[in-house]
Short mmCIF file of C-alpha atoms in Angstrom, two decimals:
data_model
loop_
_atom_site.label_atom_id
_atom_site.label_comp_id
_atom_site.label_asym_id
_atom_site.label_seq_id
_atom_site.Cartn_x
_atom_site.Cartn_y
_atom_site.Cartn_z
CA MET J 1 12.37 -24.25 10.67
CA PRO J 2 12.04 -27.62 8.91
CA ALA J 3 13.76 -28.20 5.57
CA PRO J 4 11.84 -26.68 2.66
CA LEU J 5 9.62 -28.73 0.40
CA PRO J 6 9.46 -28.21 -3.36
CA SER J 7 6.61 -26.09 -4.68
CA ALA J 8 3.39 -27.95 -5.34
CA SER J 9 2.66 -25.87 -8.41
CA PRO J 10 3.43 -27.77 -11.61
CA SER J 11 4.46 -24.82 -13.76
CA PRO J 12 6.56 -22.85 -14.13
CA ALA J 13 9.23 -24.39 -11.93
CA THR J 14 9.79 -22.69 -8.61
CA PRO J 15 13.19 -20.96 -8.57
CA ALA J 16 15.95 -22.14 -6.29
CA ARG J 17 16.05 -20.72 -2.78
CA ARG J 18 17.77 -17.33 -2.62
CA VAL J 19 18.89 -15.86 0.69
CA ILE J 20 18.41 -12.13 1.20
CA PRO J 21 20.70 -10.29 3.64
CA LEU J 22 18.51 -8.25 5.97
CA ALA J 23 19.42 -5.04 7.76
CA PRO J 24 20.39 -5.32 11.41
CA THR J 25 17.78 -4.83 14.10
CA GLY J 26 17.93 -2.21 16.79
CA ALA J 27 18.60 1.51 16.70
CA ALA J 28 21.70 1.19 14.53
CA GLY J 29 19.77 -0.52 11.78
CA ARG J 30 16.71 1.70 11.65
CA GLY J 31 16.40 4.02 8.71
CA SER J 32 19.62 2.95 6.97
CA THR J 33 19.69 3.36 3.22
CA CYS J 34 20.64 0.91 0.54
CA GLY J 35 23.07 3.26 -1.17
CA THR J 36 22.48 1.75 -4.60
CA ALA J 37 20.14 2.72 -7.38
CA THR J 38 17.24 0.33 -7.77
CA LYS J 39 15.01 -0.58 -10.65
CA GLY J 40 12.41 2.04 -9.92
CA GLY J 41 14.60 4.62 -11.63
CA CYS J 42 14.36 8.28 -10.87
CA GLY J 43 10.59 8.43 -10.69
CA SER J 44 8.72 9.03 -7.49
CA GLY J 45 7.50 5.51 -6.98
CA SER J 46 6.97 1.95 -8.01
CA SER J 47 5.21 2.63 -11.32
CA ALA J 48 8.09 4.66 -12.75
CA GLY J 49 9.78 1.61 -14.24
CA LEU J 50 6.67 -0.16 -15.53
CA PRO J 51 6.02 -0.74 -19.23
CA GLN J 52 3.91 2.04 -20.71
CA HIS J 53 0.92 -0.20 -21.45
CA ILE J 54 0.71 -1.13 -17.76
CA ARG J 55 1.32 2.43 -16.58
CA ASP J 56 -1.65 3.52 -18.70
CA ARG J 57 -3.90 1.01 -16.94
CA VAL J 58 -2.86 2.05 -13.41
CA HIS J 59 -2.61 5.75 -14.20
CA ASP J 60 -5.36 6.78 -11.76
CA HIS J 61 -5.29 3.81 -9.37
CA PRO J 62 -3.87 5.00 -6.02
CA CYS J 63 -3.09 1.49 -4.79
CA TYR J 64 -1.32 0.36 -7.97
CA SER J 65 0.57 3.56 -8.85
CA ALA J 66 2.76 5.54 -6.47
CA GLU J 67 2.29 8.65 -8.60
CA ALA J 68 -1.51 8.28 -8.59
CA HIS J 69 -1.70 7.97 -4.82
CA HIS J 70 -0.78 11.66 -4.51
CA HIS J 71 -3.92 12.64 -6.43
CA PHE J 72 -6.60 9.94 -6.29
CA ALA J 73 -8.70 8.32 -3.58
CA ARG J 74 -9.85 4.77 -3.02
CA MET J 75 -12.85 3.27 -1.29
CA HIS J 76 -13.31 -0.18 0.23
CA VAL J 77 -16.83 -1.51 0.69
CA ALA J 78 -17.20 -4.05 3.50
CA VAL J 79 -19.52 -6.55 1.84
CA ALA J 80 -17.44 -9.70 2.38
CA PRO J 81 -17.70 -10.79 6.03
CA GLY J 82 -16.85 -14.48 5.60
CA CYS J 83 -13.39 -15.97 5.25
CA ASN J 84 -12.17 -19.38 4.14
CA ILE J 85 -8.76 -19.36 5.83
CA GLN J 86 -7.33 -18.35 9.20
CA CYS J 87 -4.15 -16.27 9.27
CA ASN J 88 -2.07 -15.96 12.42
CA TYR J 89 -1.86 -12.19 11.89
CA CYS J 90 -5.60 -11.59 11.53
CA ASN J 91 -8.43 -11.03 14.00
CA ARG J 92 -11.53 -9.64 12.32
CA LYS J 93 -13.41 -9.27 15.61
CA TYR J 94 -11.29 -6.30 16.62
CA ASP J 95 -12.40 -2.80 15.68
CA CYS J 96 -11.25 0.66 16.63
CA ALA J 97 -12.28 3.77 14.73
CA ASN J 98 -8.68 5.02 14.90
CA GLU J 99 -7.12 1.75 13.78
CA SER J 100 -5.96 1.39 10.17
CA ARG J 101 -5.40 -2.29 9.53
CA PRO J 102 -6.67 -4.89 7.05
CA GLY J 103 -9.73 -6.79 8.25
CA VAL J 104 -10.99 -3.96 10.43
CA VAL J 105 -14.45 -2.48 9.78
CA SER J 106 -16.96 -0.51 11.81
CA GLU J 107 -20.00 -1.89 9.99
CA LYS J 108 -20.75 -4.43 7.30
CA LEU J 109 -22.76 -3.50 4.19
CA THR J 110 -25.22 -5.20 1.90
CA PRO J 111 -24.45 -4.87 -1.82
CA GLU J 112 -27.36 -2.43 -2.17
CA LEU J 113 -26.16 -0.20 0.65
CA ALA J 114 -22.60 -0.37 -0.68
CA ALA J 115 -23.72 0.97 -4.08
CA LYS J 116 -25.56 3.85 -2.38
CA LYS J 117 -22.48 4.60 -0.32
CA VAL J 118 -20.27 4.70 -3.41
CA LEU J 119 -22.52 7.28 -5.03
CA ALA J 120 -22.57 9.39 -1.85
CA VAL J 121 -18.78 9.26 -1.53
CA ALA J 122 -18.23 10.02 -5.22
CA ALA J 123 -20.40 13.13 -4.89
CA ARG J 124 -18.27 14.46 -2.04
CA ILE J 125 -14.80 13.16 -2.95
CA PRO J 126 -14.08 13.93 -6.62
CA GLN J 127 -10.69 12.24 -6.24
CA LEU J 128 -12.42 8.85 -5.97
CA SER J 129 -11.21 6.66 -8.82
CA VAL J 130 -11.47 3.08 -7.59
CA VAL J 131 -13.75 0.96 -5.41
CA GLY J 132 -12.57 -2.36 -4.07
CA VAL J 133 -13.75 -5.26 -1.95
CA ALA J 134 -11.05 -6.16 0.56
CA GLY J 135 -12.97 -7.77 3.38
CA PRO J 136 -13.35 -7.79 6.24
CA GLY J 137 -13.08 -11.47 5.26
CA ASP J 138 -12.21 -12.68 1.78
CA ALA J 139 -13.88 -11.17 -1.29
CA LEU J 140 -14.41 -14.63 -2.81
CA ALA J 141 -15.43 -16.62 0.27
CA ILE J 142 -19.06 -15.64 -0.43
CA PRO J 143 -18.58 -14.51 -4.03
CA GLU J 144 -22.17 -13.56 -4.86
CA ARG J 145 -22.08 -10.67 -2.39
CA THR J 146 -18.96 -9.28 -4.04
CA PHE J 147 -20.18 -9.77 -7.60
CA ARG J 148 -23.61 -8.30 -6.89
CA THR J 149 -21.89 -5.26 -5.38
CA PHE J 150 -19.81 -4.80 -8.51
CA GLU J 151 -22.89 -5.08 -10.73
CA LEU J 152 -24.67 -2.35 -8.80
CA ILE J 153 -21.64 -0.06 -8.74
CA LYS J 154 -21.21 -0.42 -12.50
CA GLU J 155 -24.80 0.70 -12.94
CA ALA J 156 -24.50 3.65 -10.54
CA ALA J 157 -20.99 4.88 -11.41
CA PRO J 158 -19.64 3.20 -14.54
CA ASP J 159 -16.50 5.38 -14.69
CA ILE J 160 -15.15 4.09 -11.37
CA ARG J 161 -12.63 1.26 -11.53
CA LEU J 162 -13.36 -2.00 -9.72
CA CYS J 163 -10.86 -4.18 -7.93
CA LEU J 164 -10.76 -6.88 -5.29
CA SER J 165 -8.33 -8.46 -2.85
CA THR J 166 -8.28 -12.15 -2.08
CA ASN J 167 -6.22 -14.83 -0.38
CA GLY J 168 -6.52 -16.82 -3.61
CA LEU J 169 -8.02 -20.03 -2.25
CA ALA J 170 -11.28 -19.68 -4.21
CA LEU J 171 -9.81 -17.56 -7.00
CA PRO J 172 -9.51 -20.19 -9.78
CA ASP J 173 -13.27 -20.79 -9.60
CA HIS J 174 -14.14 -17.16 -10.35
CA VAL J 175 -11.63 -15.74 -12.83
CA GLU J 176 -14.10 -15.86 -15.72
CA ARG J 177 -16.72 -13.93 -13.71
CA ILE J 178 -14.14 -11.40 -12.53
CA LYS J 179 -13.13 -10.71 -16.12
CA ALA J 180 -16.74 -10.49 -17.32
CA LEU J 181 -17.56 -7.86 -14.70
CA GLY J 182 -14.72 -5.66 -15.90
CA VAL J 183 -12.61 -6.04 -12.76
CA ASP J 184 -9.23 -5.06 -14.17
CA HIS J 185 -7.13 -5.22 -10.99
CA VAL J 186 -6.84 -8.05 -8.46
CA THR J 187 -4.60 -8.30 -5.41
CA ILE J 188 -3.63 -11.73 -4.08
CA THR J 189 -2.03 -12.10 -0.66
CA ILE J 190 0.75 -14.67 -1.07
CA ASN J 191 2.99 -15.17 1.95
CA MET J 192 4.75 -18.37 0.94
CA ILE J 193 5.40 -20.84 -1.84
CA ASP J 194 6.80 -23.43 0.58
CA PRO J 195 4.11 -25.33 2.57
CA GLU J 196 6.57 -25.78 5.44
CA VAL J 197 6.64 -22.01 5.78
CA GLY J 198 2.89 -21.70 5.22
CA ALA J 199 2.11 -24.07 8.07
CA HIS J 200 3.55 -21.46 10.46
CA ILE J 201 1.24 -18.76 9.05
CA TYR J 202 -2.08 -20.51 8.41
CA PRO J 203 -3.64 -22.73 11.13
CA TRP J 204 -6.37 -23.90 8.79
CA ILE J 205 -8.23 -23.42 5.52
CA PHE J 206 -11.77 -24.39 4.56
CA PHE J 207 -11.73 -26.04 1.14
CA ASP J 208 -14.03 -28.47 -0.65
CA HIS J 209 -16.46 -28.50 2.29
CA LYS J 210 -13.79 -29.52 4.75
CA ARG J 211 -11.47 -27.77 7.22
CA ARG J 212 -7.86 -28.72 6.54
CA ARG J 213 -4.81 -28.06 8.67
CA GLY J 214 -1.02 -28.11 8.66
CA LEU J 215 0.99 -28.99 5.56
CA GLU J 216 -2.08 -30.22 3.69
CA ALA J 217 -3.76 -26.83 4.11
CA ALA J 218 -0.64 -24.93 3.10
CA ARG J 219 -0.08 -27.10 0.01
CA ILE J 220 -3.66 -26.63 -1.18
CA LEU J 221 -3.52 -22.88 -0.61
CA HIS J 222 -0.21 -22.59 -2.46
CA GLU J 223 -1.46 -24.57 -5.47
CA ARG J 224 -4.68 -22.56 -5.68
CA GLN J 225 -2.86 -19.23 -5.38
CA MET J 226 -0.44 -20.07 -8.18
CA LEU J 227 -3.22 -21.38 -10.41
CA GLY J 228 -5.40 -18.33 -9.79
CA LEU J 229 -2.51 -15.98 -10.52
CA GLU J 230 -1.73 -17.74 -13.80
CA MET J 231 -5.41 -17.71 -14.83
CA LEU J 232 -5.78 -13.98 -14.10
CA VAL J 233 -2.69 -13.13 -16.12
CA ALA J 234 -3.96 -15.28 -18.99
CA ALA J 235 -7.24 -13.31 -18.81
CA ASP J 236 -5.31 -10.00 -19.03
CA VAL J 237 -6.19 -8.91 -15.49
CA LEU J 238 -3.47 -6.94 -13.71
CA VAL J 239 -2.26 -8.71 -10.58
CA LYS J 240 -0.58 -7.19 -7.55
CA VAL J 241 0.75 -9.56 -4.91
CA ASN J 242 0.71 -8.62 -1.22
CA SER J 243 3.08 -10.38 1.18
CA VAL J 244 3.28 -9.88 4.93
CA MET J 245 6.88 -9.84 6.16
CA ILE J 246 7.13 -11.94 9.34
CA PRO J 247 10.66 -11.95 10.82
CA GLY J 248 11.97 -15.42 11.50
CA ILE J 249 9.16 -17.11 9.57
CA ASN J 250 9.00 -15.90 5.97
CA ASP J 251 11.27 -12.85 5.78
CA ARG J 252 14.09 -14.53 3.84
CA HIS J 253 11.64 -16.81 2.03
CA LEU J 254 9.87 -13.81 0.46
CA ALA J 255 12.67 -13.51 -2.09
CA GLU J 256 11.51 -16.84 -3.48
CA VAL J 257 7.90 -15.67 -3.42
CA ASN J 258 8.98 -12.58 -5.34
CA GLU J 259 10.63 -14.62 -8.07
CA ALA J 260 7.75 -17.09 -8.30
CA VAL J 261 5.00 -14.50 -8.71
CA LYS J 262 7.06 -12.45 -11.16
CA SER J 263 7.63 -15.54 -13.32
CA ARG J 264 3.87 -16.12 -13.39
CA GLY J 265 3.05 -12.61 -14.57
CA ALA J 266 2.29 -10.49 -11.49
CA PHE J 267 3.42 -6.94 -12.22
CA LEU J 268 3.72 -5.46 -8.72
CA HIS J 269 4.80 -6.83 -5.33
CA ASN J 270 3.80 -5.19 -2.07
CA ILE J 271 5.87 -6.48 0.84
CA MET J 272 4.17 -5.18 3.99
CA PRO J 273 5.30 -5.24 7.61
CA LEU J 274 3.55 -7.56 10.04
CA ILE J 275 1.26 -5.60 12.37
CA SER J 276 1.64 -7.39 15.68
CA ASP J 277 0.02 -5.61 18.61
CA PRO J 278 -1.20 -7.85 21.47
CA ALA J 279 -4.22 -5.56 21.82
CA HIS J 280 -5.53 -6.84 18.48
CA GLY J 281 -5.81 -10.37 19.81
CA THR J 282 -4.08 -12.08 16.89
CA HIS J 283 -2.05 -15.26 17.39
CA PHE J 284 1.18 -13.51 16.45
CA GLY J 285 0.34 -10.56 18.68
CA LEU J 286 -0.40 -12.74 21.68
CA THR J 287 2.69 -14.92 21.21
CA GLY J 288 5.08 -11.97 20.92
CA GLN J 289 5.96 -12.31 17.25
CA ARG J 290 7.58 -9.00 16.30
CA GLY J 291 7.19 -7.10 13.08
CA PRO J 292 10.15 -5.94 10.97
CA THR J 293 11.96 -2.67 11.57
CA PRO J 294 11.74 -0.05 8.80
CA ALA J 295 15.34 -0.85 7.86
CA GLU J 296 14.64 -4.59 7.57
CA LEU J 297 11.58 -3.94 5.42
CA LYS J 298 13.46 -1.56 3.12
CA ALA J 299 16.39 -3.94 2.80
CA LEU J 300 14.10 -6.74 1.63
CA GLN J 301 12.21 -4.46 -0.74
CA ASP J 302 15.48 -3.17 -2.20
CA ALA J 303 16.83 -6.69 -2.65
CA CYS J 304 13.66 -7.89 -4.41
CA GLU J 305 13.25 -4.83 -6.62
CA GLY J 306 15.74 -6.04 -9.18
CA GLU J 307 13.37 -8.95 -9.81
CA MET J 308 10.11 -7.04 -9.74
CA GLN J 309 8.52 -3.64 -9.21
CA MET J 310 7.98 -2.92 -5.52
CA MET J 311 5.00 -1.11 -4.05
CA ARG J 312 6.26 1.20 -1.30
CA HIS J 313 3.25 3.43 -0.62
CA CYS J 314 0.84 0.89 0.94
CA ARG J 315 -0.92 2.04 4.10
CA GLN J 316 -2.40 -1.39 5.03
CA CYS J 317 -5.87 0.12 4.94
CA ARG J 318 -9.03 -0.87 6.76
CA ALA J 319 -11.57 -2.95 4.88
CA ASP J 320 -13.92 0.06 4.93
CA ALA J 321 -11.37 2.80 4.18
CA VAL J 322 -12.51 5.91 2.31
CA GLY J 323 -10.39 8.75 0.95
CA MET J 324 -6.79 9.36 -0.01
CA LEU J 325 -4.16 6.86 1.10
CA GLY J 326 -2.98 7.90 4.52
CA GLU J 327 -6.38 9.29 5.51
CA ASP J 328 -9.69 7.66 6.32
CA ARG J 329 -12.98 9.52 5.98
CA GLY J 330 -15.13 6.45 6.51
CA ALA J 331 -16.71 7.87 9.66
CA GLU J 332 -18.40 10.54 7.51
CA PHE J 333 -20.32 7.91 5.56
CA THR J 334 -22.19 5.66 7.98
CA SER J 335 -25.21 3.55 7.12
CA GLN J 336 -27.38 5.94 9.19
CA ASN J 337 -26.73 8.88 6.88
CA ILE J 338 -26.12 7.21 3.52
CA ASP J 339 -29.75 7.38 2.38
CA ALA J 340 -29.91 11.11 3.04
CA MET J 341 -26.53 11.73 1.41
CA ALA J 342 -27.37 9.66 -1.68
CA ALA J 343 -30.82 11.19 -2.12
CA GLY J 344 -30.90 13.63 -4.97
CA VAL J 345 -27.39 12.83 -6.18
CA ASP J 346 -27.15 13.24 -9.94
CA ALA J 347 -24.86 10.44 -11.12
CA ALA J 348 -24.12 12.22 -14.40
CA ALA J 349 -23.15 15.43 -12.60
CA VAL J 350 -20.94 13.47 -10.21
CA ALA J 351 -19.19 11.80 -13.13
CA GLU J 352 -18.69 15.19 -14.78
CA SER J 353 -17.16 16.56 -11.58
CA ARG J 354 -14.73 13.63 -11.40
CA ALA J 355 -13.83 14.11 -15.06
CA ALA J 356 -13.04 17.78 -14.40
CA TYR J 357 -10.86 16.79 -11.47
CA ARG J 358 -8.97 14.28 -13.62
CA SER J 359 -8.28 16.98 -16.20
CA PHE J 360 -6.86 19.20 -13.47
CA VAL J 361 -4.68 16.35 -12.20
CA GLU J 362 -3.32 15.67 -15.67
CA ARG J 363 -2.13 19.27 -15.90
CA GLU J 364 -0.60 19.03 -12.44
CA ARG J 365 1.20 15.79 -13.26
CA ALA J 366 2.58 17.22 -16.48
CA ASP J 367 3.86 20.25 -14.56
CA GLN J 368 5.44 17.99 -11.94
CA ILE J 369 7.29 15.99 -14.56
CA GLU J 370 8.55 19.15 -16.26
CA ALA J 371 9.70 20.62 -12.94
CA ALA J 372 11.46 17.40 -11.93
CA ASP J 373 13.21 17.15 -15.30
CA ALA J 374 14.41 20.74 -15.00
CA ALA J 375 15.72 20.11 -11.48
CA ARG J 376 17.37 16.85 -12.56
CA SER J 377 19.48 18.73 -15.09
CA GLN J 378 21.38 20.23 -12.13
CA LEU J 379 22.51 16.84 -10.86
CA SER J 380 26.11 15.81 -11.19
CA THR J 381 27.60 12.37 -10.87
CA THR J 382 27.90 11.35 -7.23
CA ALA J 383 27.67 8.15 -5.25
CA GLU J 384 26.03 10.00 -2.37
CA THR J 385 22.51 9.01 -1.32
CA ARG J 386 20.30 10.79 1.20
CA LEU J 387 17.11 9.75 2.90
CA VAL J 388 14.65 12.61 3.54
CA ALA J 389 11.12 12.91 4.91
CA VAL J 390 8.26 15.02 3.55
CA ALA J 391 5.12 16.37 5.21
CA THR J 392 2.37 16.36 2.60
CA LYS J 393 -1.43 16.39 2.43
CA GLY J 394 -1.35 15.08 -1.15
CA SER J 395 -1.21 16.53 -4.67
CA GLY J 396 2.49 15.75 -4.84
CA ARG J 397 3.40 18.93 -2.94
CA ILE J 398 5.17 19.83 0.29
CA ASN J 399 2.03 21.32 1.77
CA GLN J 400 1.70 20.27 5.40
CA HIS J 401 2.75 21.85 8.70
CA PHE J 402 5.16 19.67 10.70
CA GLY J 403 2.81 19.64 13.66
CA HIS J 404 -0.17 18.49 11.59
CA ALA J 405 1.54 15.43 10.09
CA GLU J 406 0.43 11.97 11.16
CA GLU J 407 2.86 10.41 8.75
CA PHE J 408 5.90 11.46 6.74
CA GLN J 409 6.63 10.21 3.24
CA VAL J 410 10.23 9.09 2.83
CA TYR J 411 12.30 9.56 -0.31
CA GLU J 412 15.75 8.41 -1.31
CA VAL J 413 17.55 11.15 -3.24
CA SER J 414 20.61 10.41 -5.37
CA ALA J 415 22.24 11.29 -8.67
CA THR J 416 19.37 9.50 -10.44
CA GLY J 417 16.67 11.64 -8.81
CA ALA J 418 14.14 11.34 -5.98
CA LYS J 419 12.54 7.98 -5.33
CA PHE J 420 9.65 7.27 -2.95
CA VAL J 421 10.67 4.45 -0.61
CA GLY J 422 8.04 4.41 2.15
CA HIS J 423 6.32 6.27 4.92
CA ARG J 424 6.69 6.64 8.67
CA LYS J 425 3.63 7.05 10.90
CA VAL J 426 3.92 9.39 13.88
CA SER J 427 1.84 10.80 16.72
CA LEU J 428 0.33 14.21 16.05
CA TYR J 429 2.56 17.00 17.44
CA CYS J 430 -0.04 19.79 17.36
CA GLN J 431 -3.05 18.91 19.52
CA GLY J 432 -5.87 21.42 19.12
CA GLY J 433 -3.78 24.58 19.40
CA TYR J 434 -0.98 23.40 21.65
CA ASP J 435 2.18 21.38 21.10
CA ASP J 436 2.52 17.88 22.50
CA ASP J 437 6.16 17.83 23.56
CA GLU J 438 5.81 14.21 24.65
CA ALA J 439 5.17 13.24 21.02
CA LEU J 440 8.39 14.77 19.72
CA PRO J 441 10.83 12.02 20.82
CA GLY J 442 8.68 9.46 19.02
CA ILE J 443 8.65 11.59 15.87
CA VAL J 444 12.43 11.98 16.01
CA GLU J 445 12.78 8.21 16.41
CA ALA J 446 10.42 7.57 13.49
CA LEU J 447 12.55 9.85 11.30
CA ALA J 448 15.78 8.03 12.20
CA GLY J 449 18.05 7.78 9.19
CA CYS J 450 16.54 10.84 7.50
CA GLY J 451 18.92 13.78 7.10
CA ALA J 452 16.17 16.32 6.47
CA VAL J 453 12.44 16.81 6.80
CA PHE J 454 10.62 19.02 4.29
CA VAL J 455 7.61 20.89 5.66
CA ALA J 456 5.34 23.80 4.78
CA LYS J 457 6.01 25.27 8.22
CA ILE J 458 7.60 24.30 11.53
CA GLY J 459 7.95 25.92 14.96
CA HIS J 460 11.19 26.90 16.64
CA CYS J 461 11.12 24.20 19.34
CA PRO J 462 10.65 21.14 17.11
CA ARG J 463 13.16 22.59 14.62
CA LYS J 464 15.74 22.80 17.42
CA ASP J 465 15.06 19.28 18.67
CA LEU J 466 15.28 17.87 15.16
CA ALA J 467 18.59 19.65 14.60
CA THR J 468 19.94 18.13 17.82
CA ALA J 469 19.07 14.72 16.34
CA GLY J 470 20.88 15.58 13.10
CA ILE J 471 17.73 16.24 11.07
CA VAL J 472 17.49 19.52 9.18
CA ALA J 473 14.03 21.09 8.90
CA VAL J 474 13.54 22.60 5.42
CA GLU J 475 10.81 25.17 4.80
CA ASP J 476 12.31 26.72 1.65
CA TYR J 477 10.16 24.61 -0.68
CA ALA J 478 6.77 25.10 1.00
CA HIS J 479 3.88 24.19 -1.35
CA GLU J 480 6.26 23.28 -4.18
CA TYR J 481 6.35 19.92 -5.99
CA ILE J 482 8.02 17.19 -3.95
CA GLU J 483 10.31 15.59 -6.52
CA ALA J 484 11.60 18.80 -8.04
CA SER J 485 12.21 20.29 -4.60
CA LEU J 486 14.12 17.30 -3.27
CA ILE J 487 16.29 17.10 -6.37
CA ASP J 488 17.04 20.83 -6.28
CA TRP J 489 17.91 20.65 -2.56
CA PHE J 490 20.11 17.58 -3.08
CA ALA J 491 21.99 19.14 -6.00
CA LYS J 492 22.68 22.30 -4.01
CA SER J 493 23.68 20.33 -0.91
CA VAL J 494 26.13 18.15 -2.82
CA ALA J 495 27.57 21.19 -4.61
CA GLY J 496 27.91 23.07 -1.31
CA ALA J 497 29.64 20.12 0.36
CA ALA J 498 32.06 19.86 -2.58
CA THR J 499 32.88 23.55 -2.33
CA ILE J 500 33.59 23.28 1.40
CA ALA J 501 35.75 20.22 0.85
CA ALA J 502 37.77 22.04 -1.81
#
């Protein structure tokens, strides 16, 4: 790669280049653990170490709080079809109902239809707490569609939070409007602060009525992203930064991005793996650019966490996603049935139902904290760290059958507690009443590095195959709280190992 250029942003100064050691590729590197405590502390996710005034603002936002994502749902409304840049990892023409990936939608909405859809979803999913515009293009490429959507949602469901995602190119022109509409959370995708790196990611941008390419395009995009970030922070809007990790292009450079956005006031950094499947028709997919392994991704996240809070629970959702993170109920709410579903909906009653659900969640969260604190009192000083997987349907509990899991949440358990560090997607083992034995090797591979998998229930055959791979299936904590259960199991395991050693 060519020698780096200095940042084009005038202030604050871009930090010096810092090289991050990445985990090795291949089977030996997958699933390895860092072995050191990171800034997230002993909480279950990225928001555990945040200042209290920020934690209060993201308390029920599933995309900004790892704790909230166990309890609350999000909704993306696809009202932004246009885009002002081209990314080598994006192809918005591709769509598959089973594909969860940014930029993918099954149908585009008008602002009016989007507001109706929000009301219909809120009536059926009381967990809904936030509605965002995340595409399928850029929320600010045709800003009036996004802003009109927010105006209508505020009228229909004023208790729902509003947020948007943007590449940042047009952001500086709209910060005042964003603030005036009460949009309290904005995500900016920032993949570089060095135009030399950016030129490998962005073929072109469309700015000031002209298509620009190469270093010029990357410099303009960088300057606009930094300016927009600074303006949002000055306006007291919470900013999360998304970065796509692209091995060999920006993987080591993302440490510099992390430092730069932290110094400008972003409070959360989400480093995501490149999705690079040739079937999607993206430039990177067609040219064979690989994505990072789970171990490489975790190593980079761990290395950056000392500088900034890391988001580990991102699912890289569709631009029309509906429901809890890790699930998508969008197919239930199509434009053909929205009018019928929205007819007769009492907005006040829907808001009351959501308020009742929030009260229930607050009691649950208080109980979870108390249970985790009680379990943590059993912990003794040890340098040991274990990576474990959990099958869960949400609510912060171990409440899913092994065969019904399409993903496993991964935690790092140590003397400081249980910390959420990511998730592993898998093929469904139970297929309509029978077991898919062909799926099991893939599941075992996905769980590489995990010493145990916590489930509500598991059959004899998969339990045996997991044991052969060195993974213990644990059913003892079925339907109990995740954190407390993992801490209790870890404390007993460490104590048992010490007794055997003695």
